[in-house]
Amino acid sequence: MSKPIVVIKFGTASITHKSGELNEEILQEIARQVSILSADYQIVMVSSGAVGAGRGYIQHYKGTIAERKAAAAIGNPLLLAKYTQYFAKYGITVAQSLCERHHFANRNQFLQLKETYQELWNNGIIPIANENDVVSNLELKFSDNDELATLIATGFGADTLLLCTSVGGLLDADKNIIPFIPKVDASVLGLANDDKSSLGLGGMISKLTYTRLATRMGTRVVIFGMKPADGMLKAINNQNGTSFAAQKVALNARQKWLASGSLIAGKVQVDTGAVLALENRKSLLAVGIKKVIGVFEKSEVFEILDEKKNVIAIARARESSKVITENLKTQNFEVANADDIVIL
């Protein structure tokens, strides 16, 4: 039996000094602790830090898009070289995986990525993923590496997603780390603030948003910090940081990919009858649609909203938004098949 998969994400603030320079003591600890975990798990690392590592080489750096891309181009090989150096002490080879959003939105490209990672694991190699900032289209970027890590975790069916943060976990009103949260709801999201480092893109709100998605897809999430001794090793055992319970789901791999990796092209608002039908695993028919919002083509993915405009599901369209709009009163006109609908 293959090992369970663990995805570990390190943000910029977790692995760099405030100046942006790589914190080599932390990188050494990451290599040591990941080497221990690799005996029992298939590991994917998602590491930020390339922009921070490279920005010192850009004169008069101000953080423009072009400067960030240039800094990433410099910083990516610097970051990977350090990881290569420290993992080599434990006889582990690492591989760089620069990802773009469309690699997850396209099912065939996603499966190729999955096969590549499996080949790396078969040879004892740990992939280190990061966004391909140098060429990523602004409109199709990951919101941050929390999203990239979540898409890998949910798409690969990971057992656990570890999100490393400089604050060590989710804090309550008294600034104490909450050890366990059974479900991410509005009260939990309300605990987050929007603080983020000057070098990073994410924050606790981002982490909780993607934690909610991951747990809904059946992946346990731990938000942890590296400051405690053996912080990562303790986190995997729910002894460091905040652990979020995985929710029970009955989705196959393709449905998990559809729910998490797809790019949303539009929305469809439905009536209460259609909501009930969807909950009973029926297909979405045109007669249950109240409004088509946005423009999408056949086979693109859209969100399904209830009458209060809450997102209740996502689906792959059997027809374009134009054709659907023209057939709203047509009986038995199937907009999305039950197999292509995922209830959220």
XYZ file of C-alpha atoms in Angstrom:
344
model
C 0.000 0.000 0.000
C 1.337 3.465 -0.892
C 2.080 5.935 1.863
C -0.469 8.624 2.781
C 0.180 12.018 1.228
C 1.070 15.092 3.274
C 1.337 18.564 1.727
C 3.415 21.071 3.724
C 3.278 24.767 2.877
C 5.814 27.334 4.085
C 5.006 31.018 3.687
C 7.542 33.718 3.027
C 7.469 35.013 6.605
C 8.088 31.485 7.908
C 11.378 30.957 6.090
C 12.870 34.445 5.722
C 14.145 37.178 7.985
C 12.294 40.499 8.005
C 14.868 41.777 5.533
C 13.761 39.099 3.053
C 16.916 37.025 3.302
C 16.402 33.287 3.679
C 16.495 32.024 7.256
C 18.919 29.158 6.825
C 18.408 27.824 10.347
C 14.724 27.298 9.542
C 15.569 25.715 6.182
C 17.882 23.266 7.936
C 15.132 22.363 10.407
C 12.636 21.912 7.583
C 14.994 19.493 5.842
C 15.630 17.539 9.047
C 11.985 17.202 10.036
C 10.709 16.501 6.511
C 13.354 13.775 6.171
C 11.864 12.091 9.239
C 8.289 12.432 7.951
C 9.274 11.045 4.545
C 9.731 7.591 6.078
C 5.964 7.366 6.631
C 4.468 9.825 4.125
C 4.663 10.908 0.511
C 5.628 14.565 0.866
C 4.859 17.584 -1.294
C 6.394 20.837 -0.117
C 4.937 24.156 -1.235
C 7.423 26.900 -0.509
C 7.186 30.637 -0.903
C 10.256 32.814 -0.493
C 11.506 33.184 -4.053
C 10.541 36.850 -4.358
C 11.989 37.598 -0.938
C 15.217 35.808 -1.794
C 15.619 37.626 -5.098
C 14.395 41.131 -4.442
C 17.705 42.312 -2.975
C 19.237 41.978 -6.453
C 16.704 44.420 -7.986
C 17.873 48.006 -7.714
C 15.440 50.367 -5.960
C 12.905 47.546 -5.508
C 9.354 48.875 -5.059
C 7.323 45.701 -5.491
C 5.797 46.313 -8.912
C 4.516 43.292 -10.844
C 7.516 43.358 -13.179
C 9.913 43.652 -10.235
C 8.227 40.764 -8.407
C 8.516 38.585 -11.497
C 12.180 39.503 -11.903
C 12.836 38.857 -8.202
C 11.142 35.451 -8.491
C 13.292 34.576 -11.499
C 16.389 35.299 -9.407
C 15.090 33.855 -6.158
C 13.719 30.522 -7.367
C 17.119 28.944 -8.122
C 18.575 30.465 -4.940
C 15.772 28.959 -2.854
C 16.006 25.553 -4.504
C 19.801 25.524 -4.135
C 19.451 25.989 -0.371
C 16.842 23.241 -0.100
C 19.053 20.978 -2.224
C 22.011 21.668 0.058
C 20.199 20.898 3.308
C 18.205 17.887 2.114
C 21.379 16.327 0.708
C 22.581 15.854 4.294
C 19.808 13.260 4.678
C 20.324 11.595 1.318
C 17.201 13.194 -0.147
C 16.962 14.757 -3.598
C 14.436 17.534 -4.175
C 12.775 18.611 -7.428
C 11.364 21.972 -8.400
C 7.753 22.148 -9.598
C 6.702 25.576 -10.889
C 2.917 25.569 -11.254
C 0.355 27.792 -12.935
C -3.366 28.003 -12.220
C -4.387 26.413 -15.526
C -2.456 23.249 -14.607
C -5.236 22.591 -12.092
C -8.174 23.880 -14.123
C -7.376 21.509 -17.002
C -8.067 17.914 -15.921
C -5.542 16.338 -18.311
C -2.743 18.692 -17.242
C -3.586 18.052 -13.606
C -3.363 14.283 -14.105
C 0.025 14.740 -15.800
C 1.209 16.710 -12.769
C -0.045 13.943 -10.494
C 1.768 11.290 -12.522
C 4.985 13.317 -12.404
C 4.822 13.605 -8.618
C 4.165 9.870 -8.336
C 7.279 9.167 -10.422
C 9.312 11.462 -8.183
C 8.027 9.665 -5.067
C 8.808 6.297 -6.637
C 12.425 7.446 -6.792
C 12.539 8.882 -3.273
C 12.466 12.492 -4.489
C 10.468 15.262 -2.797
C 8.790 17.818 -5.098
C 8.917 21.448 -3.990
C 6.114 23.431 -5.617
C 5.781 27.174 -6.101
C 3.852 29.403 -8.442
C 5.590 30.170 -11.724
C 5.548 33.908 -11.017
C 7.736 34.754 -13.991
C 5.066 33.869 -16.554
C 1.795 33.601 -14.576
C -1.050 35.602 -16.077
C -2.272 38.213 -13.600
C -5.917 37.199 -14.088
C -5.164 33.480 -13.661
C -2.769 33.608 -10.731
C -3.176 31.647 -7.550
C -4.392 34.036 -4.870
C -1.361 32.856 -2.868
C 0.487 29.633 -2.072
C -2.202 28.654 0.439
C -4.409 28.087 -2.592
C -1.705 26.174 -4.471
C -1.097 23.903 -1.472
C -4.831 23.320 -1.042
C -5.344 22.428 -4.709
C -2.522 19.894 -4.506
C -3.826 18.451 -1.236
C -7.448 18.120 -2.333
C -6.653 17.027 -5.873
C -4.203 14.368 -4.728
C -6.426 13.167 -1.888
C -3.884 14.107 0.771
C -4.389 12.841 4.288
C -3.083 16.070 5.838
C -2.297 19.640 4.802
C 0.197 21.449 7.047
C 0.238 25.253 6.747
C 3.223 26.851 8.446
C 2.720 30.365 9.782
C 4.820 32.804 11.773
C 2.087 33.155 14.452
C 1.975 29.411 15.152
C -1.744 28.747 14.750
C -5.192 30.328 14.956
C -5.407 32.663 17.944
C -8.421 33.291 20.160
C -9.445 36.730 21.463
C -6.766 36.480 24.179
C -4.034 35.679 21.637
C -3.778 32.040 22.690
C -3.495 29.278 20.097
C -6.718 27.278 19.718
C -5.631 23.606 19.653
C -8.599 22.051 17.814
C -11.485 23.207 15.629
C -14.058 20.650 14.449
C -15.475 22.796 11.627
C -14.649 26.098 9.956
C -17.771 28.270 10.184
C -18.523 31.991 10.354
C -17.488 32.215 14.025
C -14.094 30.688 13.208
C -13.549 32.964 10.217
C -14.353 35.901 12.495
C -11.268 35.117 14.585
C -8.933 35.926 11.709
C -7.348 39.252 11.013
C -5.968 40.370 7.677
C -2.408 40.871 8.885
C 0.198 39.616 6.459
C 3.880 40.144 6.094
C 5.330 42.786 3.811
C 6.908 39.991 1.774
C 3.998 37.544 1.552
C 0.617 37.636 -0.127
C -1.424 35.561 2.297
C -2.674 35.915 5.853
C -4.844 34.044 8.342
C -8.027 34.832 6.420
C -6.529 33.146 3.369
C -5.447 30.149 5.423
C -8.890 29.703 6.957
C -10.615 30.081 3.596
C -8.557 27.283 2.070
C -8.679 25.257 5.279
C -12.458 25.241 4.963
C -12.189 23.986 1.382
C -9.622 21.319 2.240
C -11.553 19.973 5.229
C -14.748 19.879 3.166
C -12.866 17.726 0.667
C -11.817 15.290 3.412
C -8.301 16.556 4.190
C -7.210 17.310 7.754
C -5.467 20.674 8.129
C -2.996 21.864 10.763
C -1.898 25.500 10.949
C 1.371 25.444 12.886
C 4.641 27.232 13.526
C 8.277 26.158 13.445
C 9.322 27.973 16.637
C 8.663 25.034 19.029
C 11.251 22.259 18.910
C 10.194 19.606 16.362
C 7.279 21.871 15.448
C 6.418 20.049 12.235
C 6.702 16.593 13.793
C 4.431 17.693 16.626
C 1.957 19.295 14.193
C 1.445 16.053 12.269
C 0.442 14.482 15.605
C -1.882 17.364 16.598
C 0.556 18.514 19.297
C 1.459 21.921 17.835
C -0.672 24.645 16.323
C -4.369 24.415 15.432
C -5.808 21.193 14.028
C -8.929 21.266 11.836
C -10.921 18.060 11.475
C -11.538 16.586 8.023
C -15.226 16.387 7.132
C -16.752 13.150 5.922
C -17.218 13.227 2.149
C -18.386 10.766 -0.470
C -16.604 12.225 -3.487
C -14.400 10.447 -5.985
C -11.084 11.909 -7.159
C -12.639 13.560 -10.204
C -15.328 15.267 -8.102
C -12.730 16.540 -5.638
C -10.786 18.002 -8.544
C -13.969 19.565 -9.932
C -14.825 21.148 -6.570
C -11.390 22.548 -5.854
C -9.317 22.913 -9.004
C -11.727 24.260 -11.567
C -11.825 27.874 -12.684
C -15.320 29.278 -12.125
C -16.661 30.840 -15.331
C -20.153 31.918 -14.234
C -23.078 31.405 -11.889
C -26.603 30.012 -12.008
C -29.286 30.865 -9.445
C -31.889 28.145 -8.853
C -35.239 27.831 -7.047
C -35.974 25.800 -3.914
C -37.229 22.849 -5.948
C -33.943 22.607 -7.791
C -32.004 22.854 -4.497
C -33.975 19.898 -3.140
C -33.366 17.911 -6.326
C -29.624 18.592 -6.155
C -29.512 17.517 -2.506
C -31.093 14.243 -3.632
C -28.306 13.826 -6.217
C -30.419 14.712 -9.241
C -29.246 16.526 -12.353
C -29.836 20.255 -12.769
C -32.635 20.997 -15.229
C -33.301 24.307 -16.958
C -36.796 24.684 -15.489
C -35.268 25.027 -12.013
C -33.086 27.980 -12.983
C -34.133 31.510 -12.043
C -31.177 33.406 -13.489
C -27.991 32.765 -15.476
C -25.197 35.102 -14.351
C -22.130 35.626 -16.517
C -21.030 34.033 -19.762
C -19.615 30.519 -19.965
C -19.124 27.879 -22.616
C -20.039 24.216 -22.761
C -17.863 22.134 -20.370
C -16.829 25.161 -18.310
C -17.568 25.205 -14.585
C -20.161 27.399 -12.886
C -21.380 27.961 -9.337
C -24.940 27.112 -8.335
C -26.607 29.638 -6.016
C -29.792 29.213 -3.998
C -32.491 31.892 -3.812
C -30.509 33.726 -1.100
C -27.450 33.732 -3.383
C -25.516 31.273 -1.218
C -23.153 29.021 -3.174
C -24.462 25.475 -2.688
C -22.666 23.556 -5.444
C -20.480 23.739 -8.509
C -21.131 22.010 -11.808
C -19.762 21.435 -15.281
C -22.037 22.836 -17.969
C -23.501 20.570 -20.642
C -24.320 23.642 -22.724
C -23.191 27.250 -22.973
C -24.847 29.999 -20.921
C -26.404 31.310 -24.151
C -28.051 27.974 -24.965
C -29.172 27.491 -21.363
C -30.785 30.948 -21.301
C -32.653 30.153 -24.508
C -34.036 26.937 -22.977
C -35.051 27.999 -19.461
C -38.652 26.895 -20.055
C -37.782 23.696 -21.923
C -38.866 20.568 -20.056
C -36.185 17.960 -19.255
C -33.391 20.183 -20.634
C -30.323 19.059 -18.693
C -27.958 21.874 -17.726
C -25.564 19.736 -15.669
C -25.525 16.000 -15.078
C -25.566 14.720 -11.493
C -22.114 13.179 -12.013
C -20.750 16.648 -12.835
C -22.245 18.382 -9.779
C -20.523 18.652 -6.404
C -22.580 19.803 -3.423
C -20.596 22.112 -1.115
